[in-house]
Amino acid sequence: MNGRPMVLAEDVHKAYGQHHVLKGVSMEVRAGEVVCVIGPSGSGKSTFLRCINHLEGIDGGRILVDGDLIGYRQNGDRLHDLKPKEAAAQRRDIGMVFQRFNLFPHLSALENITVAPTMVGGLKPAAATARARELLDRVGLSAKADAYPAQLSGGQQQRVAIARALAMDPKLMLFDEPTSALDPELVGEVLDVMKGLARSGMTMIVVTHEIGFAREVGDTLAFMDGGVVVESGRPAEVIAAPQRERTRAFLSHVL
Ligand code: ADP
Ligand code: MG
């Protein structure tokens, strides 16, 4: 960690119609830091990640990613926001991995990884292919370059999805319950890839129910409930001695 703030979220609010989902989320993520986010279903974890990635606009507060302001609204007036082009450029710097792998079914593993760098990133096909092979090697799937998603296990597909997200050289990776859809015996191989990524210095926000991963790999563990970060701190400390009753109750169910 070099201390530079990569994500700075302050008092972020988000509503879907009358449904106030984020009620003042604040979070700071420094470059190289791994923040794990836990919390009950419906607490706003996915919505928060989607706001960071410009998949949703915000209704209040502000989010900065690497110094660039995403949105800032006060007293109903939008004071500043990125233009659509700027937002698209920033989104290219943020890799996202979802619960469902969302690979293109008609493309091979290799082609899934090269499509964005060639179509959006302007890389020449040969360069994109070379880079994709490196990334497949990094996620332990060199031998599966030509396989189609249907020929891969869920764990292998998720590792391709991670490689695909890395192909745009993101400065921030967001993971939204990346192992929740996997059979238990496939979870470890995906977590291992994420561990390697964390060790390489990638800045990561990981929404997960894998408390063991959070304890081992996370620099910070944040507990969200009811649209706010209720508590955050060193994972081992939050897990061993939660300060808030809601955190304690949640952990008692997942541990
Ligand atoms: P989590 O990821 O913590 O389970 P979500 O961020 O997915 O929580 O959802 C938080 C709340 O926002 C839920 O009540 C959910 O139903 C609601 N919600 C999420 N996305 C939408 C949407 N696109 N439109 C309306 N409500 C939504
Ligand atoms: Mg979710």
Short mmCIF file of C-alpha atoms and ligand atoms in Angstrom, two decimals, residues 14-17 19-22 38-50 56 176-177 207 209 224, ligand 1:
data_model
loop_
_atom_site.label_atom_id
_atom_site.label_comp_id
_atom_site.label_asym_id
_atom_site.label_seq_id
_atom_site.Cartn_x
_atom_site.Cartn_y
_atom_site.Cartn_z
CA LYS A 14 -28.65 6.15 -3.67
CA ALA A 15 -32.37 5.59 -4.06
CA TYR A 16 -34.41 3.55 -6.50
CA GLY A 17 -37.59 5.61 -6.61
CA HIS A 19 -36.47 3.02 -1.95
CA HIS A 20 -33.49 4.59 -0.19
CA VAL A 21 -30.82 1.92 -0.61
CA LEU A 22 -27.54 3.66 0.27
CA ILE A 38 -19.59 -8.35 4.20
CA GLY A 39 -23.20 -7.84 5.16
CA PRO A 40 -26.68 -9.30 4.84
CA SER A 41 -28.49 -9.61 1.55
CA GLY A 42 -30.13 -6.34 0.58
CA SER A 43 -27.75 -4.16 2.57
CA GLY A 44 -26.58 -2.33 -0.56
CA LYS A 45 -23.23 -4.00 -1.22
CA SER A 46 -23.80 -4.58 -4.93
CA THR A 47 -25.37 -1.16 -5.38
CA PHE A 48 -22.31 0.47 -3.83
CA LEU A 49 -19.95 -1.38 -6.20
CA ARG A 50 -22.19 -0.41 -9.13
CA GLU A 56 -25.48 3.66 -11.32
CA ASP A 176 -19.18 -8.95 -6.24
CA GLU A 177 -19.51 -12.31 -4.51
CA VAL A 207 -17.85 -8.38 -1.51
CA HIS A 209 -19.09 -14.29 2.43
CA MET A 224 -22.54 -3.10 5.70
P1 ADP B 1 -26.78 -6.60 -1.58
O1 ADP B 1 -25.82 -6.68 -2.71
O2 ADP B 1 -26.16 -6.16 -0.30
O3 ADP B 1 -27.55 -7.87 -1.41
P2 ADP B 1 -28.19 -4.77 -3.30
O4 ADP B 1 -27.30 -3.60 -3.47
O5 ADP B 1 -28.26 -5.74 -4.40
O6 ADP B 1 -27.84 -5.47 -1.91
O7 ADP B 1 -29.66 -4.27 -3.03
C1 ADP B 1 -29.99 -3.35 -2.01
C2 ADP B 1 -31.47 -3.02 -2.13
O8 ADP B 1 -31.68 -2.31 -3.33
C3 ADP B 1 -32.36 -4.24 -2.19
O9 ADP B 1 -33.52 -3.98 -1.43
C4 ADP B 1 -32.69 -4.37 -3.65
O10 ADP B 1 -33.96 -4.95 -3.82
C5 ADP B 1 -32.67 -2.94 -4.11
N1 ADP B 1 -32.27 -2.81 -5.52
C6 ADP B 1 -31.10 -3.19 -6.05
N2 ADP B 1 -31.04 -2.89 -7.37
C7 ADP B 1 -32.21 -2.32 -7.68
C8 ADP B 1 -32.77 -1.78 -8.89
N3 ADP B 1 -32.08 -1.78 -10.04
N4 ADP B 1 -34.02 -1.26 -8.81
C9 ADP B 1 -34.70 -1.24 -7.66
N5 ADP B 1 -34.25 -1.73 -6.49
C10 ADP B 1 -33.01 -2.25 -6.49
#
